[in-house]
Amino acid sequence: MSLTVPRIAGLLAAGLSLAALTAGGPARAATAAPAALANTPHYSLPLAAQESLYFYDAQKSGPARTDGDQPLDWRGDSEPSDACVPLQPKSSTVPNGVNLSAAFITANKSVLDPGNTGCLNLSGGFHDAGDHVKFGLPQSYAAATLGWGMYEFPQAYKTLGTWNHGLDEMKWFTDYFLRSTFLNSSGQVVAFAYQVGEGSVDHNYWGPSELQSSTTYPRPAYLASSETPAADQAASAAAALTVESLLTASSNATYSAKCLQYAEALYTFARAYPGLGYSGGFYNSGGYVDKEAWAADWLYLATGNFSYINDIISTNSSGTYTGYLSNIVTNTTNTWQNIWVMSWDARWGGVFSLLDPIVQGNANVSAILQQQVHYFDKWQVQYWSHVPHDNTSDTSFIATTPAGLSYLTTWGAARYDTAAQLEALVYRKSFPADAQSTAFTDWAMGQMNYLMGDNPSKWSYIVGFGSTTPGVGSLVGGSATAASHPHHADAHGSLTNNQGDPANDRHILWGALVGGPSSTDAPDDVTTDYVLNEVAVDYNAAMVGALAGLYQYYGQSQTVTSFTPPAEAAQSPYYTTATLNQDSNQGTQLTVNITNTATQPPHFETDMSARVYFDIASLHAQGQGISAISTPVYYDAAGQIDGKTTSISAPAQWGDANSCVYYVTVNWAGDNVGLPPSRAFEFGINAAQGPNFKYYWNSAASPSLTGLAAGTYASAADPYIPVYLNGTLASGQEPSKTLDESCGSSGGGTGGGTGGTPTLVAQYETSTTAATTSSISNQIQLVNTGSTAAQLSNVTVRYWFTEDGTQPLTYACDYAPVGCANVTGTFAAVSPAKATADHYLQLSFGSAAGTLAAGASTGGIQNRIYQSNYATMTQTNDYSFNAADSAFTANPTITVYYNGQLIYGTEP
């Protein structure tokens, strides 16, 4: 099933008054006043601010944290292939390659791959949304905007205890941007990697990022270069790095300087190579000029170099704009109204939020230009907040939902609203004397109250933030139910590539802002809804800063307590299920499924095994031992799916030498078990034919078959087929080691000691049943039914008969499993002769015959006795003959000796 999820593309970032791009998309309201929303906090701003940053911990790509500071126990290593993206042109044979030509790679190999590894290290960064692509524009926008809130309201972050957490998230962003930027020896950008992964491919996978295969779902890399320009991507990253430079200037001067160096190089590179980057149709850029202007603002703030501002506002001698402003207006007399708030694509809202206070009162900027920039900045905040425009005849305001949420577009309405909140809060900070500035932030407080629960559905659009969350006291007044089914593969945790399985998310995506309500105030807490219930790195970016600003202006009386995500309940992720396919007196055939559902964090296991315990008491009663058991394999899922054959061990005895219980180990070593949820293995525990050509297997006492009936699975996890990780018991129950002590078998036809006297049984079948014959033919096998192994060279066997003649007797061994060369037959006369025996054949064994282990059998030794002239002999008067023994049957008239001592049978 395709899980491809589209994204809004092409948001016309040039900043013109935007038309509706989606159904329910941006609309202007006339004079209708929006519903009033409370401008005092009804919910805990400190808690929401703290929770909102944990969403970024859930989005981190790459190796798991190694410093012990991993707040989410359900996130681990992901996308290891990103650390070595092949430095080869992307093609059908190199799907994980790059978008650079072979000629470009060759010409710039020393810069791109100075270590000659053959690949690019692009690990780190952040997953975009509910998927696992690292898209360029939303990621760099999120980094800069997250840092923007910290830059504007640092004291609020510090009071809330989120400053260091914010710095940690920022550094994860900027470490990735630095790693992805390739400078030559002159400090110039040769290439910048802005995207890893392919949306149309990645969106066919729905599961934990830790389990996603780059072989099945390739992760190519896209780089900006002189041959593949992407000024929008480079400039956007330059802005993010510059923000980080400002944030770390006093705490880590070296890192700050490096971020600024790379930012300036990326900005220069963007200006030198205009063009738009690639997104595969998911985040198509509307332009690069606004991104360059956004970067220029920040570079000025970091360097004080007014040339960056001139890049935005420069004019020619006639007053016509030649800088970035020429993209939206012609000169200082033009009026322009921006309704599309700051976003991953359209950056003009943020540009003017920063530029406005920079140019006001600046001697390098004309008064008319100052007025124009201020108009652009303030008009947008008025438009969103419904605070009257300075021109009272202007009644253009954004549409709202019936309950009063400013509503730009259906897709991700909440993220645009929080971005507008941040702009309103920054305006108040920049222009505290403006009479309307408090009204702007009052509006922002009401909007945040709406998103936190002051809405008709009493619904919190922040995951985990609500009264129903155990142990989380988020409410100051009122009540709210928090979103709990965000469109997010990692939090959902499906192991079946299915958005409907499980029904409820395995994990809480703490602090994530979901898309928002419909235009009629209705939430849609459904995993599959990627319009109203999506989450993304760009969604939370402005909200974090808005919460800090709202705390600064409205939350000072609220209690600040430290929040960290509570540990999840312990799991039992390793188990087996089994089904009994067939069960008879010949054997048992079953399928064992081993399962790895580990989600704390999700990971593969490469040395998983299961043991199946069975009881051979029914065979032992007939003189058979473990050598009568075979374990044929009928189906191996791992071998067929992964090409890694599952092994099954020889039976091993469980307990001491008297135990009837054995086990086989089914080992998936080397396979990525379970490529969740499981891998199946079907095999048999089959018994050889026993005495009288019959089968004697009975599975009733076998521990691992407890609770199974033919054709049915164990109800959930089968505890009687335990699971082992690296040979150590991980789940399930091992049977008692004294469960069945009636066998004295040490396993597999080998092993066991040779001290003491063994217990041997002679089994016999006749080949010729006629009363008279010229050749007495039979088979004799020895079965060790005791607990002590027998040295065969110490064993002799006597078959008692009457010669019925006077010619010399001859013995022939036609076949013996131990080898006829290791079997010697000799004759001796019985004195005095018995009516049923005047001779006996004595079989003895050479040292090469070896040891007969407890539970083992020699197998049938085929014997022939005849006189040299082949005279007829009568069998019916022979002591050891039994015409009825046409299959191996214990025969006590054949005697067995150990070191000359009779141990079985009765002499005539």
Coordinates of N, CA, C and O in Angstrom, one line a residue, residues 290-382:
D290 N 13.6 36.0 -1.0 CA 13.2 36.2 0.4 C 14.1 35.5 1.4 O 14.4 35.9 2.5
K291 N 14.6 34.3 1.0 CA 15.6 33.6 1.8 C 16.9 34.3 2.0 O 17.5 34.4 3.0
E292 N 17.3 35.0 0.9 CA 18.6 35.8 0.9 C 18.4 37.0 1.8 O 19.2 37.4 2.6
A293 N 17.2 37.6 1.7 CA 16.9 38.7 2.6 C 16.8 38.3 4.1 O 17.3 39.1 5.0
W294 N 16.3 37.2 4.3 CA 16.2 36.6 5.7 C 17.6 36.4 6.2 O 17.9 36.8 7.4
A295 N 18.5 35.8 5.4 CA 19.9 35.6 5.9 C 20.6 37.0 6.1 O 21.4 37.1 7.0
A296 N 20.3 37.9 5.2 CA 21.0 39.2 5.3 C 20.7 39.9 6.6 O 21.6 40.5 7.2
D297 N 19.4 39.9 7.0 CA 19.0 40.4 8.3 C 19.9 39.9 9.4 O 20.5 40.6 10.2
W298 N 20.0 38.6 9.5 CA 20.8 37.9 10.5 C 22.2 38.2 10.4 O 22.9 38.4 11.5
L299 N 22.8 38.2 9.2 CA 24.2 38.5 9.1 C 24.5 39.9 9.5 O 25.6 40.1 10.1
Y300 N 23.6 40.8 9.3 CA 23.9 42.2 9.8 C 23.9 42.2 11.4 O 24.8 42.8 12.0
L301 N 22.9 41.5 12.0 CA 22.9 41.4 13.4 C 24.1 40.8 14.0 O 24.5 41.1 15.1
A302 N 24.7 39.8 13.3 CA 25.9 39.1 13.8 C 27.2 39.9 13.6 O 28.1 39.8 14.3
T303 N 27.2 40.7 12.5 CA 28.5 41.4 12.1 C 28.4 42.9 12.2 O 29.5 43.5 12.3
G304 N 27.3 43.5 12.2 CA 27.2 44.9 12.2 C 27.5 45.5 10.8 O 27.6 46.7 10.7
N305 N 27.7 44.7 9.8 CA 28.1 45.1 8.5 C 26.8 45.5 7.7 O 26.0 44.7 7.4
F306 N 26.7 46.9 7.5 CA 25.5 47.4 6.9 C 25.3 47.0 5.5 O 24.2 47.1 4.9
S307 N 26.4 46.5 4.9 CA 26.2 46.1 3.5 C 25.2 45.0 3.3 O 24.5 44.9 2.3
Y308 N 25.0 44.2 4.4 CA 24.0 43.1 4.3 C 22.6 43.8 4.2 O 21.7 43.3 3.5
I309 N 22.4 44.9 5.0 CA 21.1 45.6 4.9 C 20.9 46.2 3.5 O 19.8 46.2 2.9
N310 N 22.0 46.8 3.0 CA 22.0 47.3 1.7 C 21.6 46.3 0.6 O 20.9 46.7 -0.4
D311 N 22.0 45.1 0.9 CA 21.5 44.0 -0.1 C 20.0 43.9 -0.2 O 19.5 43.5 -1.2
I312 N 19.4 44.3 0.9 CA 17.9 44.3 0.9 C 17.3 45.6 0.4 O 16.4 45.6 -0.5
I313 N 17.8 46.7 0.8 CA 17.1 48.0 0.6 C 17.7 48.9 -0.4 O 17.2 50.0 -0.7
S314 N 18.8 48.5 -1.1 CA 19.5 49.4 -2.0 C 18.6 49.9 -3.1 O 17.7 49.2 -3.6
T315 N 18.8 51.1 -3.5 CA 18.1 51.7 -4.6 C 19.1 52.4 -5.6 O 20.3 52.6 -5.2
N316 N 18.6 52.7 -6.8 CA 19.5 53.4 -7.7 C 19.2 54.9 -7.6 O 18.4 55.3 -6.7
S317 N 19.8 55.7 -8.4 CA 19.7 57.1 -8.2 C 18.3 57.7 -8.4 O 17.9 58.7 -7.9
S318 N 17.4 56.9 -9.1 CA 16.0 57.3 -9.3 C 15.1 56.8 -8.2 O 13.9 57.0 -8.3
G319 N 15.7 56.2 -7.2 CA 14.8 55.7 -6.1 C 14.2 54.3 -6.4 O 13.4 53.9 -5.6
T320 N 14.6 53.7 -7.4 CA 14.1 52.3 -7.7 C 14.9 51.3 -7.0 O 16.1 51.3 -7.0
Y321 N 14.2 50.4 -6.3 CA 14.9 49.3 -5.6 C 15.7 48.5 -6.5 O 15.3 48.0 -7.5
T322 N 17.0 48.2 -6.0 CA 17.8 47.3 -6.7 C 18.2 46.1 -5.8 O 18.8 45.1 -6.3
G323 N 17.9 46.2 -4.6 CA 18.1 45.1 -3.6 C 17.0 44.1 -3.7 O 16.1 44.1 -4.6
Y324 N 16.9 43.3 -2.6 CA 15.9 42.2 -2.6 C 14.5 42.8 -2.6 O 13.6 42.1 -3.0
L325 N 14.3 44.0 -2.1 CA 12.9 44.5 -2.0 C 12.4 44.7 -3.4 O 11.1 44.8 -3.6
S326 N 13.2 44.8 -4.4 CA 12.7 44.9 -5.8 C 11.9 43.7 -6.2 O 11.2 43.8 -7.2
N327 N 12.0 42.6 -5.5 CA 11.2 41.4 -5.8 C 9.8 41.6 -5.5 O 8.9 40.9 -6.0
I328 N 9.4 42.6 -4.6 CA 8.0 42.7 -4.2 C 7.5 44.1 -4.5 O 6.3 44.3 -4.6
V329 N 8.3 45.1 -4.5 CA 7.9 46.5 -4.8 C 8.9 47.2 -5.7 O 10.1 46.8 -5.8
T330 N 8.5 48.3 -6.3 CA 9.4 48.9 -7.3 C 10.2 50.0 -6.6 O 11.4 50.2 -6.8
N331 N 9.5 50.8 -5.7 CA 10.2 51.9 -5.1 C 9.5 52.2 -3.7 O 8.5 51.5 -3.3
T332 N 9.9 53.3 -3.1 CA 9.5 53.6 -1.7 C 8.0 54.1 -1.7 O 7.5 54.3 -0.6
T333 N 7.5 54.4 -2.8 CA 6.1 54.9 -2.9 C 5.1 53.8 -3.0 O 3.9 54.0 -2.9
N334 N 5.5 52.6 -3.2 CA 4.6 51.4 -3.4 C 4.0 51.0 -2.1 O 4.7 51.0 -1.0
T335 N 2.8 50.5 -2.2 CA 2.1 49.9 -1.0 C 2.1 48.4 -1.3 O 1.7 47.9 -2.4
W336 N 2.4 47.6 -0.3 CA 2.4 46.1 -0.5 C 1.9 45.5 0.8 O 2.2 45.9 1.9
Q337 N 1.0 44.5 0.7 CA 0.4 43.9 1.9 C 0.6 42.4 1.8 O 0.2 41.7 0.9
N338 N 1.3 42.0 2.9 CA 1.7 40.6 3.0 C 0.7 39.8 3.9 O 0.7 40.0 5.1
I339 N -0.1 38.9 3.3 CA -1.0 38.1 4.2 C -0.4 36.8 4.6 O -0.9 36.1 5.5
W340 N 0.6 36.3 3.8 CA 1.1 35.0 4.1 C 2.2 35.1 5.2 O 3.3 35.6 4.9
V341 N 2.0 34.7 6.4 CA 2.9 34.9 7.5 C 4.2 34.1 7.2 O 4.3 33.2 6.4
M342 N 5.2 34.4 8.1 CA 6.4 33.7 8.0 C 6.3 32.2 8.0 O 5.5 31.6 8.8
S343 N 6.9 31.5 7.1 CA 6.8 30.0 7.0 C 8.0 29.5 6.3 O 9.0 30.2 6.0
W344 N 8.0 28.1 6.1 CA 9.2 27.5 5.6 C 9.5 28.0 4.2 O 10.6 27.9 3.7
D345 N 8.5 28.5 3.5 CA 8.8 29.1 2.1 C 8.8 30.6 2.1 O 9.7 31.2 1.7
A346 N 7.7 31.2 2.6 CA 7.5 32.6 2.5 C 8.2 33.3 3.7 O 7.7 33.1 4.8
R347 N 9.3 34.0 3.5 CA 10.1 34.5 4.7 C 9.9 36.0 4.9 O 10.5 36.6 5.8
W348 N 9.1 36.7 4.0 CA 9.0 38.1 4.2 C 8.5 38.6 5.5 O 8.9 39.6 6.0
G349 N 7.6 37.8 6.1 CA 7.1 38.2 7.4 C 8.2 38.3 8.4 O 8.3 39.3 9.2
G350 N 9.1 37.3 8.4 CA 10.2 37.4 9.3 C 11.3 38.4 8.9 O 11.9 39.1 9.8
V351 N 11.4 38.6 7.6 CA 12.4 39.6 7.1 C 12.0 41.0 7.7 O 12.9 41.7 8.2
F352 N 10.7 41.4 7.6 CA 10.3 42.7 8.1 C 10.3 42.8 9.6 O 10.5 43.9 10.2
S353 N 10.0 41.7 10.3 CA 10.0 41.7 11.8 C 11.4 42.1 12.2 O 11.6 42.8 13.2
L354 N 12.5 41.6 11.6 CA 13.8 41.9 11.9 C 14.3 43.3 11.3 O 15.0 44.1 12.0
L355 N 13.9 43.5 10.1 CA 14.4 44.7 9.4 C 13.8 46.0 10.0 O 14.5 47.0 10.0
D356 N 12.6 45.9 10.4 CA 11.9 47.1 10.9 C 12.7 47.8 12.0 O 13.0 49.0 11.9
P357 N 13.0 47.1 13.1 CA 13.7 47.8 14.2 C 15.1 48.2 13.8 O 15.7 49.1 14.3
I358 N 15.7 47.5 12.8 CA 17.1 47.8 12.3 C 17.1 49.2 11.6 O 18.0 50.0 11.9
V359 N 16.1 49.4 10.8 CA 16.2 50.6 10.0 C 15.6 51.8 10.7 O 15.9 53.0 10.3
Q360 N 14.7 51.7 11.7 CA 14.1 52.8 12.3 C 15.2 53.7 13.0 O 16.0 53.2 13.8
G361 N 15.2 54.9 12.6 CA 16.2 55.9 13.2 C 17.6 55.7 12.7 O 18.5 56.4 13.2
N362 N 17.8 54.9 11.7 CA 19.1 54.7 11.1 C 19.4 55.8 10.1 O 18.7 56.0 9.2
A363 N 20.6 56.4 10.3 CA 20.9 57.6 9.4 C 21.2 57.1 8.0 O 21.1 58.0 7.1
N364 N 21.4 55.8 7.8 CA 21.7 55.3 6.5 C 20.4 55.0 5.7 O 20.5 54.6 4.5
V365 N 19.3 55.2 6.3 CA 18.0 54.8 5.7 C 17.1 56.0 5.7 O 16.9 56.7 6.7
S366 N 16.5 56.3 4.5 CA 15.7 57.4 4.4 C 14.4 57.3 5.2 O 14.0 56.1 5.5
A367 N 13.8 58.4 5.6 CA 12.6 58.3 6.4 C 11.5 57.7 5.7 O 10.7 56.9 6.3
I368 N 11.4 57.9 4.4 CA 10.3 57.3 3.6 C 10.4 55.8 3.6 O 9.5 55.0 3.6
L369 N 11.7 55.3 3.4 CA 11.9 53.9 3.4 C 11.6 53.3 4.8 O 11.1 52.2 4.9
Q370 N 12.0 54.0 5.9 CA 11.7 53.5 7.2 C 10.2 53.4 7.4 O 9.7 52.4 8.0
Q371 N 9.5 54.3 6.9 CA 8.0 54.3 7.0 C 7.4 53.1 6.3 O 6.5 52.4 6.7
Q372 N 8.0 52.9 5.1 CA 7.5 51.8 4.2 C 7.7 50.4 4.9 O 6.8 49.6 4.9
V373 N 9.0 50.2 5.4 CA 9.3 49.0 6.0 C 8.4 48.8 7.3 O 7.9 47.7 7.5
H374 N 8.2 49.8 8.0 CA 7.3 49.7 9.2 C 5.9 49.4 8.8 O 5.2 48.6 9.5
Y375 N 5.4 49.9 7.8 CA 4.1 49.6 7.3 C 4.0 48.1 6.9 O 3.0 47.5 7.3
F376 N 5.0 47.6 6.2 CA 4.9 46.2 5.8 C 4.9 45.3 7.0 O 4.1 44.3 7.1
D377 N 5.7 45.7 8.0 CA 5.8 44.9 9.2 C 4.5 44.9 10.0 O 3.9 43.9 10.3
K378 N 4.0 46.1 10.3 CA 2.9 46.3 11.2 C 1.6 45.8 10.5 O 0.7 45.2 11.2
W379 N 1.4 46.1 9.2 CA 0.2 45.7 8.5 C -0.1 44.2 8.7 O -1.2 43.8 8.9
Q380 N 1.0 43.4 8.5 CA 0.7 42.0 8.6 C 0.2 41.6 10.0 O -0.7 40.8 10.1
V381 N 0.8 42.1 11.0 CA 0.4 41.8 12.4 C -1.1 42.3 12.6 O -1.9 41.6 13.2
Q382 N -1.4 43.4 12.1 CA -2.8 43.9 12.2 C -3.7 43.0 11.4 O -4.8 42.7 11.9

